[in-house]
Tab-separated table of C-alpha atoms and ligand atoms in Angstrom:
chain	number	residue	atom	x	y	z
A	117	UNK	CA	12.781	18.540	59.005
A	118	UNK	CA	12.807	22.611	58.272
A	119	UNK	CA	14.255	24.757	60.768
A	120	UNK	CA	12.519	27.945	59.030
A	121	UNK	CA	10.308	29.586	61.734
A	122	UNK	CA	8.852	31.714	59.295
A	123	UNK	CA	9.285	35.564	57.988
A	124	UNK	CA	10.149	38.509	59.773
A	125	UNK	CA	9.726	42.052	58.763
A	126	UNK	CA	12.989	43.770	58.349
A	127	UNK	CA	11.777	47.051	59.644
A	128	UNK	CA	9.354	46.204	62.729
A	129	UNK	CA	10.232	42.612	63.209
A	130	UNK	CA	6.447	41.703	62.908
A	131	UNK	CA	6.438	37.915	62.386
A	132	UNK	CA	4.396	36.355	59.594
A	133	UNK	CA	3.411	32.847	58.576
A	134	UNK	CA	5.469	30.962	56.149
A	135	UNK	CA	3.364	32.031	53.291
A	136	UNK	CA	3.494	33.784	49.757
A	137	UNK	CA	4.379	37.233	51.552
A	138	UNK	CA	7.101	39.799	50.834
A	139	UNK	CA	6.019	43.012	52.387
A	140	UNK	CA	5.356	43.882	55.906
A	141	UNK	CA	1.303	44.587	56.055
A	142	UNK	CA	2.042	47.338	59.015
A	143	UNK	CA	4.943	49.104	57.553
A	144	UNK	CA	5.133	48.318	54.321
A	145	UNK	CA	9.084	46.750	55.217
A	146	UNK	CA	10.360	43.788	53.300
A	147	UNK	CA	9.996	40.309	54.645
A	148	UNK	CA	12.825	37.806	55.436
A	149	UNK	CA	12.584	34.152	56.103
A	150	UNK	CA	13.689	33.915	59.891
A	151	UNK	CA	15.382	29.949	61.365
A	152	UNK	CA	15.835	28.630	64.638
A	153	UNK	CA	19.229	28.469	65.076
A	154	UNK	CA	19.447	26.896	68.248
A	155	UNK	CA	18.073	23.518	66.496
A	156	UNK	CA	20.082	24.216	63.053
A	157	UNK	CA	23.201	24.062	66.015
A	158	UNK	CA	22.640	21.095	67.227
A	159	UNK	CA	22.383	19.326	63.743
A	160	UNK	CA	24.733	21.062	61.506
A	161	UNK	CA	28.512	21.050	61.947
A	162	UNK	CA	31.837	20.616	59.294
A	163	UNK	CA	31.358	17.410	59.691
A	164	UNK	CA	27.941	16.879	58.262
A	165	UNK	CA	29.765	19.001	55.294
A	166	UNK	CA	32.238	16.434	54.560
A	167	UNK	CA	29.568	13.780	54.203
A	168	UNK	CA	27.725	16.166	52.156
A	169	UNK	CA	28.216	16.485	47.704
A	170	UNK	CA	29.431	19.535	46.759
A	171	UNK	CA	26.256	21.424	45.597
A	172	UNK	CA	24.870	24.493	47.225
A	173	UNK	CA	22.394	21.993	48.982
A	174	UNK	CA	24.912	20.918	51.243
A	175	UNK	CA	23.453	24.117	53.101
A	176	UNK	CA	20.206	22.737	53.005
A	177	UNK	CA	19.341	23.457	57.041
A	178	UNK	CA	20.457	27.289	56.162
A	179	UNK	CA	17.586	27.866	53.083
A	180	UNK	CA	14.563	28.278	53.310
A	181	UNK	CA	12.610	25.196	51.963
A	182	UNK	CA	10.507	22.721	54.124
A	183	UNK	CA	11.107	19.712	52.287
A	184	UNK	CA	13.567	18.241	50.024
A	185	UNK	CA	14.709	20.419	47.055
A	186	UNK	CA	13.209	19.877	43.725
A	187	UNK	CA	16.251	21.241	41.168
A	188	UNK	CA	19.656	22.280	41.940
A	189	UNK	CA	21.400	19.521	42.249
A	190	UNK	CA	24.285	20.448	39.496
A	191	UNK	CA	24.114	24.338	40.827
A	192	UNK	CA	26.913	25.640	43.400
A	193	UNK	CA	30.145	25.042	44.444
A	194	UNK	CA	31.684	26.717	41.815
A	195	UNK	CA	35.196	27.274	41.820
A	196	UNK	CA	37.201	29.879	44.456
A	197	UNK	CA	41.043	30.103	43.019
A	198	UNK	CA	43.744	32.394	43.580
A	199	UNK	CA	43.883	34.815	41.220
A	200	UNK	CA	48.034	35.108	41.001
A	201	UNK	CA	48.280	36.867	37.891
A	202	UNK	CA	45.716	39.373	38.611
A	203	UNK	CA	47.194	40.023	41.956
A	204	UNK	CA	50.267	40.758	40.238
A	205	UNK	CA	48.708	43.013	37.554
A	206	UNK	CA	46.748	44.978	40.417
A	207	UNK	CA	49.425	45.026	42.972
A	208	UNK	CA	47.440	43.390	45.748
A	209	UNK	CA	48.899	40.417	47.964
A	210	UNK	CA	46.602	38.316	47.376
A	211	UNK	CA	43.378	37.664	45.195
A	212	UNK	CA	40.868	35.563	45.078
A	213	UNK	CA	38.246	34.898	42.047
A	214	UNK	CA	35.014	33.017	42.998
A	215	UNK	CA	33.709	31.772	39.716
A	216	UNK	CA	30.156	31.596	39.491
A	217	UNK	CA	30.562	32.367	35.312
A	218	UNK	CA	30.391	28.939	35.297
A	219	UNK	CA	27.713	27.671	37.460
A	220	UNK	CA	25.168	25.394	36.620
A	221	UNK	CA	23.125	25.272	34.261
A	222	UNK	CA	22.666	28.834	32.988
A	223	UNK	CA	26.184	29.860	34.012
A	224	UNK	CA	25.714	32.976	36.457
A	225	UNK	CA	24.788	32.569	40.407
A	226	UNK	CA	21.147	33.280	39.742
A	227	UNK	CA	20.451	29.431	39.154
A	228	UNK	CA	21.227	29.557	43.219
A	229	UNK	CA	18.154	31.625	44.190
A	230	UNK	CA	16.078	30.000	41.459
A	231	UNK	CA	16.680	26.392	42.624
A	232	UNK	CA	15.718	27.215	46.227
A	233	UNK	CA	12.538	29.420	44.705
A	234	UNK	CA	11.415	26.622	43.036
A	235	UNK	CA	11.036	24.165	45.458
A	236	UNK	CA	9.356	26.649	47.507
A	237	UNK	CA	7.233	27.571	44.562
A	238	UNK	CA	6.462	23.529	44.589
A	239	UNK	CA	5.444	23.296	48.040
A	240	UNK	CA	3.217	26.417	47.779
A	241	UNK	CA	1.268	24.137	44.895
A	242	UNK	CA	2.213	27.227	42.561
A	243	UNK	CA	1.938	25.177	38.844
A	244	UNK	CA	3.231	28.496	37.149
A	245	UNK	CA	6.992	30.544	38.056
A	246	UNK	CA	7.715	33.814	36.767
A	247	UNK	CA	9.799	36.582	37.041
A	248	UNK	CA	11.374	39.810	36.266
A	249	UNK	CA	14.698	39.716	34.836
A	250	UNK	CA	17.615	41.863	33.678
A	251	UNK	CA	18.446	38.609	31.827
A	252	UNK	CA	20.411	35.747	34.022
A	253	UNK	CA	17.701	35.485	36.502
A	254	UNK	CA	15.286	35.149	33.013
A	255	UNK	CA	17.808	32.402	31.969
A	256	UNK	CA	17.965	30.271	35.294
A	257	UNK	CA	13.957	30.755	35.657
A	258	UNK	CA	13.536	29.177	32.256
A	259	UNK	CA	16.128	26.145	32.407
A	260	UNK	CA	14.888	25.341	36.247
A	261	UNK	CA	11.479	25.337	35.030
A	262	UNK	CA	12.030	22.592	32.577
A	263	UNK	CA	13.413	20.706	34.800
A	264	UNK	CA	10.732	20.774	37.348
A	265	UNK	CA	7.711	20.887	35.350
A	266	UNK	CA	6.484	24.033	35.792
A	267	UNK	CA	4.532	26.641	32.927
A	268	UNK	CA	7.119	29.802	32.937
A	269	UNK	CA	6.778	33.404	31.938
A	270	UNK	CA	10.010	35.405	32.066
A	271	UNK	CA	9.563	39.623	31.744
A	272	UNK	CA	12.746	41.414	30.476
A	273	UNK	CA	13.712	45.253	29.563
A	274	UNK	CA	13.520	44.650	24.858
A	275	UNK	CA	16.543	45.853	24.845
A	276	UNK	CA	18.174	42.953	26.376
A	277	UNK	CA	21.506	41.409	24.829
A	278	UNK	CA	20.936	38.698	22.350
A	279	UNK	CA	22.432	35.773	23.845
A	280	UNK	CA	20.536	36.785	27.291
A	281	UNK	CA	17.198	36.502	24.976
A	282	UNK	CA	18.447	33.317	23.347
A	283	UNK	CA	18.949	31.706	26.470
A	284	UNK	CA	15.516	32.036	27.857
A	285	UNK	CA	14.062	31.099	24.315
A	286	UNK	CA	15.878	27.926	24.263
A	287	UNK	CA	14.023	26.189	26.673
A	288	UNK	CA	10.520	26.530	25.041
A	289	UNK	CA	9.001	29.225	27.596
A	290	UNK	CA	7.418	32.492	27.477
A	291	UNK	CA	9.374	35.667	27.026
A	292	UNK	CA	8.085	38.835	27.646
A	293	UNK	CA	10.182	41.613	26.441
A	294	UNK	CA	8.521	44.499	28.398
A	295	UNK	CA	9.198	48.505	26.194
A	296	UNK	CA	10.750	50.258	29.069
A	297	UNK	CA	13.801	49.732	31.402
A	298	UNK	CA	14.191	47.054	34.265
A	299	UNK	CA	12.410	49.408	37.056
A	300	UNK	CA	9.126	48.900	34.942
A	301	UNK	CA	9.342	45.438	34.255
A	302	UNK	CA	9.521	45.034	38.019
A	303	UNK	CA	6.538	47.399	38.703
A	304	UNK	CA	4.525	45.559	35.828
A	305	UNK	CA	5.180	42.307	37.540
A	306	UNK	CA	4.277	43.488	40.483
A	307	UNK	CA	0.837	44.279	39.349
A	308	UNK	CA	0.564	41.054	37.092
A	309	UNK	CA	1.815	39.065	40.631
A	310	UNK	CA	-1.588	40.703	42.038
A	311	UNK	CA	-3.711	39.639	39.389
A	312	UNK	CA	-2.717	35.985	38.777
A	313	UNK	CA	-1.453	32.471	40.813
A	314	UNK	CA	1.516	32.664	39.671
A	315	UNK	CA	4.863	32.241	41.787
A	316	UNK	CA	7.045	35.324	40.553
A	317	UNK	CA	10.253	34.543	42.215
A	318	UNK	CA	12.009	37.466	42.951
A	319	UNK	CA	8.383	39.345	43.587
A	320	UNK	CA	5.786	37.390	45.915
A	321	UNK	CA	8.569	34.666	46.351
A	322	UNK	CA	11.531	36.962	47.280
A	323	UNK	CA	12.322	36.242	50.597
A	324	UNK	CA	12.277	32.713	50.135
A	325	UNK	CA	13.994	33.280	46.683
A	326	UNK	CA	16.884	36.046	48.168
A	327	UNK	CA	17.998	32.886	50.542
A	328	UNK	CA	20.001	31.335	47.803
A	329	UNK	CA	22.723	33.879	47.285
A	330	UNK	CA	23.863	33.166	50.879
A	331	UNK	CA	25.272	29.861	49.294
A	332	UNK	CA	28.087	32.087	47.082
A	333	UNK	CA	28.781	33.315	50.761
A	334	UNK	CA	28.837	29.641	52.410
A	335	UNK	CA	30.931	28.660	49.796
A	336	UNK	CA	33.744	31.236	49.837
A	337	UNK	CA	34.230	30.273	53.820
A	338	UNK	CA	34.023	26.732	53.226
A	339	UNK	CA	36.808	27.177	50.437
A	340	UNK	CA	38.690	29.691	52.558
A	341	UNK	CA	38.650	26.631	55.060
A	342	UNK	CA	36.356	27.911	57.273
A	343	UNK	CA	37.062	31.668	57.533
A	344	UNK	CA	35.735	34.360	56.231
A	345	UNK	CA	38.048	36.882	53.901
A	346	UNK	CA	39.392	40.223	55.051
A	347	UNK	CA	37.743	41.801	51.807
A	348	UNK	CA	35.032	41.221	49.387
A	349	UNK	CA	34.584	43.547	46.339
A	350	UNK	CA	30.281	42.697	45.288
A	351	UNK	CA	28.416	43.659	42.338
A	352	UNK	CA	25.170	45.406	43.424
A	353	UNK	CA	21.737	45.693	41.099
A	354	UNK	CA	18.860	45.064	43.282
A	355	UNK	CA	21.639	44.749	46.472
A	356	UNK	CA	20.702	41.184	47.380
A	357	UNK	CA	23.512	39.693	46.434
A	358	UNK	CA	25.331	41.988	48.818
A	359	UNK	CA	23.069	41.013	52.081
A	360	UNK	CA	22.972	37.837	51.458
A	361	UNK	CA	26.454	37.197	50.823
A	362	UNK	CA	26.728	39.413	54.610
A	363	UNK	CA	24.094	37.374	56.142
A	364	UNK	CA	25.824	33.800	55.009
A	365	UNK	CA	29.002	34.796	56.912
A	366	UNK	CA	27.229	36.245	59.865
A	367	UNK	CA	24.924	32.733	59.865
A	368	UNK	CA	28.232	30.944	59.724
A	369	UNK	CA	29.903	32.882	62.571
A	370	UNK	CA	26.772	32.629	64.833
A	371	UNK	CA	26.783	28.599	64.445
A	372	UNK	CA	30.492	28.711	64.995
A	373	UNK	CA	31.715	27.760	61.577
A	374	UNK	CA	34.143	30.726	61.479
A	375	UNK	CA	35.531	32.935	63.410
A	376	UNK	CA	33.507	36.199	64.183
A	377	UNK	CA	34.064	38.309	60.980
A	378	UNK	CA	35.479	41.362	60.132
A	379	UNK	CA	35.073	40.949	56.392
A	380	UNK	CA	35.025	44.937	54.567
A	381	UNK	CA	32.449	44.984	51.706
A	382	UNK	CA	32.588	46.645	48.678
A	383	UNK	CA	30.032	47.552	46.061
A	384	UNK	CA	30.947	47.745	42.796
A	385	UNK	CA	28.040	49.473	40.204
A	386	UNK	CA	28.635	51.045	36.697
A	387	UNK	CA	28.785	54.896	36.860
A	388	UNK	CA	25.670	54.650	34.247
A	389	UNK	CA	23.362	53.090	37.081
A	390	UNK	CA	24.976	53.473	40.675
A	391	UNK	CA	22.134	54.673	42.827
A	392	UNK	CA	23.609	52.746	45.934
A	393	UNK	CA	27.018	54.656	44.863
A	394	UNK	CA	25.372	58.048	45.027
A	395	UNK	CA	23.912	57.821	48.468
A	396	UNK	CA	27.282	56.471	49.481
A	397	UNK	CA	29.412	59.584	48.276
A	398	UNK	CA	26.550	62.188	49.326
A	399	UNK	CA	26.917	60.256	52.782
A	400	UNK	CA	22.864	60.086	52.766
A	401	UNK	CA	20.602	56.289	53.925
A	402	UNK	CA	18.323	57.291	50.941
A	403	UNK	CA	18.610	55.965	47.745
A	404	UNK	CA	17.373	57.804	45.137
A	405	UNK	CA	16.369	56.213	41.911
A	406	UNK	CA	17.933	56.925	38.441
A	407	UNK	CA	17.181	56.010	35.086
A	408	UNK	CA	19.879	53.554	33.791
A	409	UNK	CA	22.286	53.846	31.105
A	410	UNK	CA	25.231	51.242	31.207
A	411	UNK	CA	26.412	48.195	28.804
A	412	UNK	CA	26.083	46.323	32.069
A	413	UNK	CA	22.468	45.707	31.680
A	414	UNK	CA	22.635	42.495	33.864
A	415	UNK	CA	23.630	45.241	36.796
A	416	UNK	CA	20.916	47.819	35.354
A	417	UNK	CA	18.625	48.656	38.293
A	418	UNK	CA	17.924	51.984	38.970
A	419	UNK	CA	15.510	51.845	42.269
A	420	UNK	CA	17.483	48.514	43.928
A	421	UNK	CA	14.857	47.317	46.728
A	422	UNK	CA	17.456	46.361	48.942
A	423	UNK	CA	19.681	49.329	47.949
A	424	UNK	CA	19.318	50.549	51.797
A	425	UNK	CA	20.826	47.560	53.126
A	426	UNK	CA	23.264	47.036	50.887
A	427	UNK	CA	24.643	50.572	51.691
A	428	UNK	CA	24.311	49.689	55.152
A	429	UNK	CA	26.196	47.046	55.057
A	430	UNK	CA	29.316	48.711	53.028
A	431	UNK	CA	29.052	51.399	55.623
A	432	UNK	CA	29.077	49.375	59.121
A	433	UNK	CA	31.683	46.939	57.873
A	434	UNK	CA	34.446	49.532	56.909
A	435	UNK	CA	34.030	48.908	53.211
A	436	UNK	CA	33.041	51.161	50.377
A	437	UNK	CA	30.939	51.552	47.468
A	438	UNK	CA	32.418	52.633	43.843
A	439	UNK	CA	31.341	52.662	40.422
A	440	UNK	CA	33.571	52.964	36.860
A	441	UNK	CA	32.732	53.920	33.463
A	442	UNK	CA	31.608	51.479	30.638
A	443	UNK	CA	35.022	51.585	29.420
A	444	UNK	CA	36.712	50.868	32.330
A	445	UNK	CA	34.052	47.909	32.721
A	446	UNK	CA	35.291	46.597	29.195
A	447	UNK	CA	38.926	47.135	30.569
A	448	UNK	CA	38.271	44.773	33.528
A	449	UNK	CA	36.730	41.904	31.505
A	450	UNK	CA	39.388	41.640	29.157
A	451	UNK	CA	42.291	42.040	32.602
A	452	UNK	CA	40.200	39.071	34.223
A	453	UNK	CA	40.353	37.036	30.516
A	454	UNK	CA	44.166	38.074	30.017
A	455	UNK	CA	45.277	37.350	33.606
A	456	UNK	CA	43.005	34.383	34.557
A	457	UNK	CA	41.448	33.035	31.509
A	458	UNK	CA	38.132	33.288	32.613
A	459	UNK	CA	35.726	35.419	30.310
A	460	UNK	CA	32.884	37.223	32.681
A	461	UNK	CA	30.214	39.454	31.838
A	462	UNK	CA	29.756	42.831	32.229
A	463	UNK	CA	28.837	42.626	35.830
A	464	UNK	CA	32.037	41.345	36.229
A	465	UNK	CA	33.860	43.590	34.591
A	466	UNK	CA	32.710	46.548	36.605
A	467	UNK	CA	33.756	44.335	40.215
A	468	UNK	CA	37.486	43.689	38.387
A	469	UNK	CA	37.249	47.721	37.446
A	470	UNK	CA	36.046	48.629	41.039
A	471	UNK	CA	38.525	46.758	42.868
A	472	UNK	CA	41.775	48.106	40.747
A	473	UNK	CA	40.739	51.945	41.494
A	474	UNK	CA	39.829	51.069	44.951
A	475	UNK	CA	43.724	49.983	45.161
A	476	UNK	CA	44.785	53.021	43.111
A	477	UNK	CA	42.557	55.333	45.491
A	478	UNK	CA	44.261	53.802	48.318
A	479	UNK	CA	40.831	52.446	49.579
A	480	UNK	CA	41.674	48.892	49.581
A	481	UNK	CA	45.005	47.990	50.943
A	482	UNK	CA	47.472	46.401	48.546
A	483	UNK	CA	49.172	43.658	51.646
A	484	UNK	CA	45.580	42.577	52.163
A	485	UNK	CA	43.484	39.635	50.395
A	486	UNK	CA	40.384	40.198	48.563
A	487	UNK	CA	37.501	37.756	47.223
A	488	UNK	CA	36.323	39.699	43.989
A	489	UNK	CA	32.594	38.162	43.322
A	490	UNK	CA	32.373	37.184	39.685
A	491	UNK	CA	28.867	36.330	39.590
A	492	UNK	CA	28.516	36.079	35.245
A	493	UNK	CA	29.031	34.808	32.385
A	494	UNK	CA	31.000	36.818	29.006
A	495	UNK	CA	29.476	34.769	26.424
A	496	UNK	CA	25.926	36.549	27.770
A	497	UNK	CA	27.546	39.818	27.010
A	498	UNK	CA	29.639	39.828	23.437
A	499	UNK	CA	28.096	42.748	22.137
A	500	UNK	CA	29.817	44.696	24.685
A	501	UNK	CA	33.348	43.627	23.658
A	502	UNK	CA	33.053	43.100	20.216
A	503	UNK	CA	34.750	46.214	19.060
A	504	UNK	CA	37.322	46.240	21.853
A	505	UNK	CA	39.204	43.110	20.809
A	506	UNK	CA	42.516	42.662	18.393
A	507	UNK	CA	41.404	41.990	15.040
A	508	UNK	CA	41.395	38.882	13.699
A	509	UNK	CA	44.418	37.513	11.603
A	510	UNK	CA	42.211	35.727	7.834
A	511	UNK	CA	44.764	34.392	5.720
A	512	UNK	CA	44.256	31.672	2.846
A	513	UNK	CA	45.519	27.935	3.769
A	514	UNK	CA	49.245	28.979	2.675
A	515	UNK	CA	52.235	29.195	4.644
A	516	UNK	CA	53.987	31.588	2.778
A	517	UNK	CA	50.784	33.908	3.674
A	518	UNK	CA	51.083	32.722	7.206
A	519	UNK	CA	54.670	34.024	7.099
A	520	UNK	CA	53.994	37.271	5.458
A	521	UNK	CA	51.755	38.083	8.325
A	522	UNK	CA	54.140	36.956	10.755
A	523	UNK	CA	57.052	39.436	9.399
A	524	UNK	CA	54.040	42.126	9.500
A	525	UNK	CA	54.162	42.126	13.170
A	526	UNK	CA	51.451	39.999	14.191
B	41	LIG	C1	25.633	38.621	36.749
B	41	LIG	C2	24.960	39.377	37.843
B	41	LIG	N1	25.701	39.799	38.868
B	41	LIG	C3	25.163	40.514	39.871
B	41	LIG	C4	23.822	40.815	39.910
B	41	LIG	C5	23.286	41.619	41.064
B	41	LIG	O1	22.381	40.953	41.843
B	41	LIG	P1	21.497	41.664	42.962
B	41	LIG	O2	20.231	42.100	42.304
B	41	LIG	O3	21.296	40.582	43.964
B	41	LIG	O4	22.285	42.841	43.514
B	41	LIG	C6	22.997	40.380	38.871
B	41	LIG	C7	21.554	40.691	38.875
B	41	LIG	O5	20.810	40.366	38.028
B	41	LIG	C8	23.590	39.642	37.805
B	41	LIG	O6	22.854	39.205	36.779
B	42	LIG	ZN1	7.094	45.883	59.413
C-alpha cells in the first residue's frame, strides 16, 4: 500500500508521475514527492508506533517508497539525550543532543536518505546507484549498496579526508575522486546522470532520496514524546537536511501527532562556505554561490540547491542563520567530546559553535530548550583535530617514570 501520489513542483505545483524526475520541465523548479494524507490519517496513529521496531521505517507511510524497503533496517532511531553538561557549559536551560554520529551502518544520518533511495532505486529496476558526495553520503551509498546488490560508483571532491575515502573503499566499489571542489562533482554527475541508467541518488533520485532526512525530524518528536522542540540549531550544505527536518514536524502536526509547531530554526555553516549565511545577513532570497574553503568539508557546498528554502525556512520560523570560524568549529567538537562524550565531526562542530554564539549574541534565549542536530561522525574527521589535542603522556613500563610525570604536572 503507498500513499505517495506522486511529485510536485515546488515552484508551480505542476504534478508529475512517480518517475525518475527531479526538475520541473516548465520552470525548471525542483520536484518533491507529494502523499495523500487524508488516507496516511486514517492508517497511521501512536499507536501503530508502539507496535512498530525502532528503525526509521517505523515511518514507512511518511517516505516515499511503493513497496517494502530493501535496506535500512539497522538505520534510525538514534539516540536524543539531554545534554546536562553542555547546558551547563553554554548556559542554556536545557539541551538536547540527537546523535546521529552513531547511526547505522556508516555512522552519520546520510544512511537515512540512502536506505529510502535505494529501494526506490530497486523498484525503478535501476541495477546501478551512484552519487555525488562530500564524503558520508559516498560512505552510506557504498555500504547500502552491498547490501542490496547493486554495482556503485561514488564521485567525491580528491581532496576528501582519509577516513571518508577509506570508508567508501572498504566495501569493494568504485570511487571517483573528481579534481575540483564539491559544486563540480555535482555538475559532472549531473551530466554523467544524462548519459547513463544509472540511479544517482541525490541527482535524478533526489526527491525520493531528500524524504529520508524527515526521519531525524520524526524521531526528535517521537523522543520529545510527541512534541516538537522550541529550538533546533541545523547544519546546512545542500539545505535538505534543514527542509526536511521542517517538513517532518509540519507532516506530524498536520496528522495530529503534535501539537501545531512553533519550532525556531537555526542554520549553522562554517564562515569558509556559508552561502545560505550571506543571503541571511544581506537580508536578500538569493543565494549566491562561493567557492569553499573550510575543514568542514562534509558541510562544503558552495551553490546549496535547496539553499532558498532553507533560508526560508530560518526566516518564517523566527530562527536564524550563523556561521563560525574553523577554529571555533574545532572548539565545539572537543566542548561536545568534553561535556558529553560523544566525538562528532566537523559538521558538528560548527552546530555546537553556532549555537554557543547564538546564546552569547543573545539570539537564542538561555531559559529556552534547544535540539542541536549532530548529524556526524569524529572518527571521519581526525585530521582536523589532530594538532588541537593535549599531547600524549609515552613513558617506559616503570612506575617510578609514571611518577616522575605525575610530579611534572600531568
Ligand atoms: C555530517 C553532515 N551533516 C550535515 C550535512 C548537510 O546536509 P544537507 O546537504 O542536507 O544540508 C551533511 C552533508 O553532506 C553531512 O555530511
Ligand atoms: Zn514548476
Amino acid at each position: 500500500m503507498s500513499y505517495v501520489k506522486g511529485l510536485k513542483c515546488r515552484e508551480c505545483g505542476r504534478s508529475y508521475p512517480k518517475e525518475a524526475l527531479f526538475v520541473c520541465e516548465w520552470c525548471f523548479g525542483p520536484l518533491e514527492v507529494a502523499y495523500d494524507y487524508e488516507a496516511i490519517k486514517k492508517n497511521f496513529s501512536k499507536k501503530l508506533l508502539e507496535t512498530r521496531v525502532p528503525n526509521m521505517w517505523r515511518y514507512k507511510e511518511l517516505l516515499s517508497i511503493d513497496g517494502e524497503p530493501l535496506c535500512g533496517s539497522t538505520s534510525g532511531f538514534t539516540p536524543l539525550f539531554e545534554a546536562k553538561n553542555l547546558a551547563r557549559s553554554l548556559g542554556i536551560k536545557k539541551c538536547y543532543i540527537k546523535d546521529d554520529s552513531v547511526n547505522h551502518p556508516t555512522l552519520s544520518f546520510k544512511d537515512r536518505v540512502v536506505a529510502v533511495a535505494l529501494s526506490k532505486a530497486k523498484e525503478f529496476g535501476f541495477r546501478t546507484v551512484a552519487c555525488a558526495s562530500t564524503g558520508n553520503l559516498a560512505n552510506a551509498v557504498a555500504a547500502h549498496s552491498r547490501y542490496s546488490g547493486f554495482d556503485c560508483y561514488v564521485f567525491v571532491p580528491f581532496d576528501l579526508e582519509t577516513s571518508k575515502i577509506l570508508s567508501s573503499l572498504i566495501y569493494g566499489v568504485n570511487l571517483v575522486a573528481v579534481e575540483g571542489n564539491y559544486d563540480e562533482v555535482n555538475r559532472l554527475c549531473a551530466e554523467i546522470a544524462m548519459n547513463f541508467h544509472w540511479a544517482f541518488v541525490n541527482v535524478n533520485l533526489r526527491p525520493y532520496y531528500a524524504e529520508g532526512s524527515k526521519t531525524y525530524g520524526f524521531e526528535i518528536a517521537e523522543q520529545l514524546g510527541f512534541r516538537s522542540p522550541q529550538n533546533i540549531v541545523i547544519p546546512a550544505a545542500s539545505g535538505s537536511l534543514v527542509t526536511k527536518i521542517y517538513k517532518g514536524f509540519e507532516e506530524f502536526s498536520q496528522l495530529g501527532l503534535i501539537p501545531e509547531f512553533k519550532t525556531r530554526f537555526f542554520l549553522a555553516q562554517a564562515e569558509g562556505c556559508a552561502p545560505i549565511v550571506k543571503a541571511f545577513r544581506e537580508n536578500s532570497n538569493i543565494i549566491k554561490p562561493v567557492k569553499p574553503k573550510t575543514i568542514a568539508k562534509s558541510i562544503a557546498i558552495g551553490n546549496p540547491a535547496d539553499g532558498v528554502y532553507a533560508l526560508e525556512i530560518a526566516k518564517k520560523t523566527k530562527g536564524f542563520a550563523e556561521a563560525v570560524s574553523d577554529e571555533e568549529i574545532i572548539e565545539g567538537i572537543k566542548l561536545l567530546a568534553e561535556t558529553e562524550g560523544v566525538f562528532t565531526e566537523t559538521a558538528g562542530g560548527a552546530t555546537v559553535a553556532v549555537t554557543k554564539k547564538l546564546l552569547e549574541n543573545g539570539i537564542l534565549a538561555k531559559e529556552e530548550e534547544v535540539v542541536i542536530c549532530i548529524t556526524g561522525n569524529g572518527l571521519k574527521t581526525q585530521e582536523s583535530v589532530q594538532n588541537h589535542l593535549k599531547p600524549v603522556i609515552r613513558i617506559k613500563p616503570s612506575l617510578e617514570e609514571f611518577k616522575r610525570e605525575l610530579k611534572g604536572g600531568v
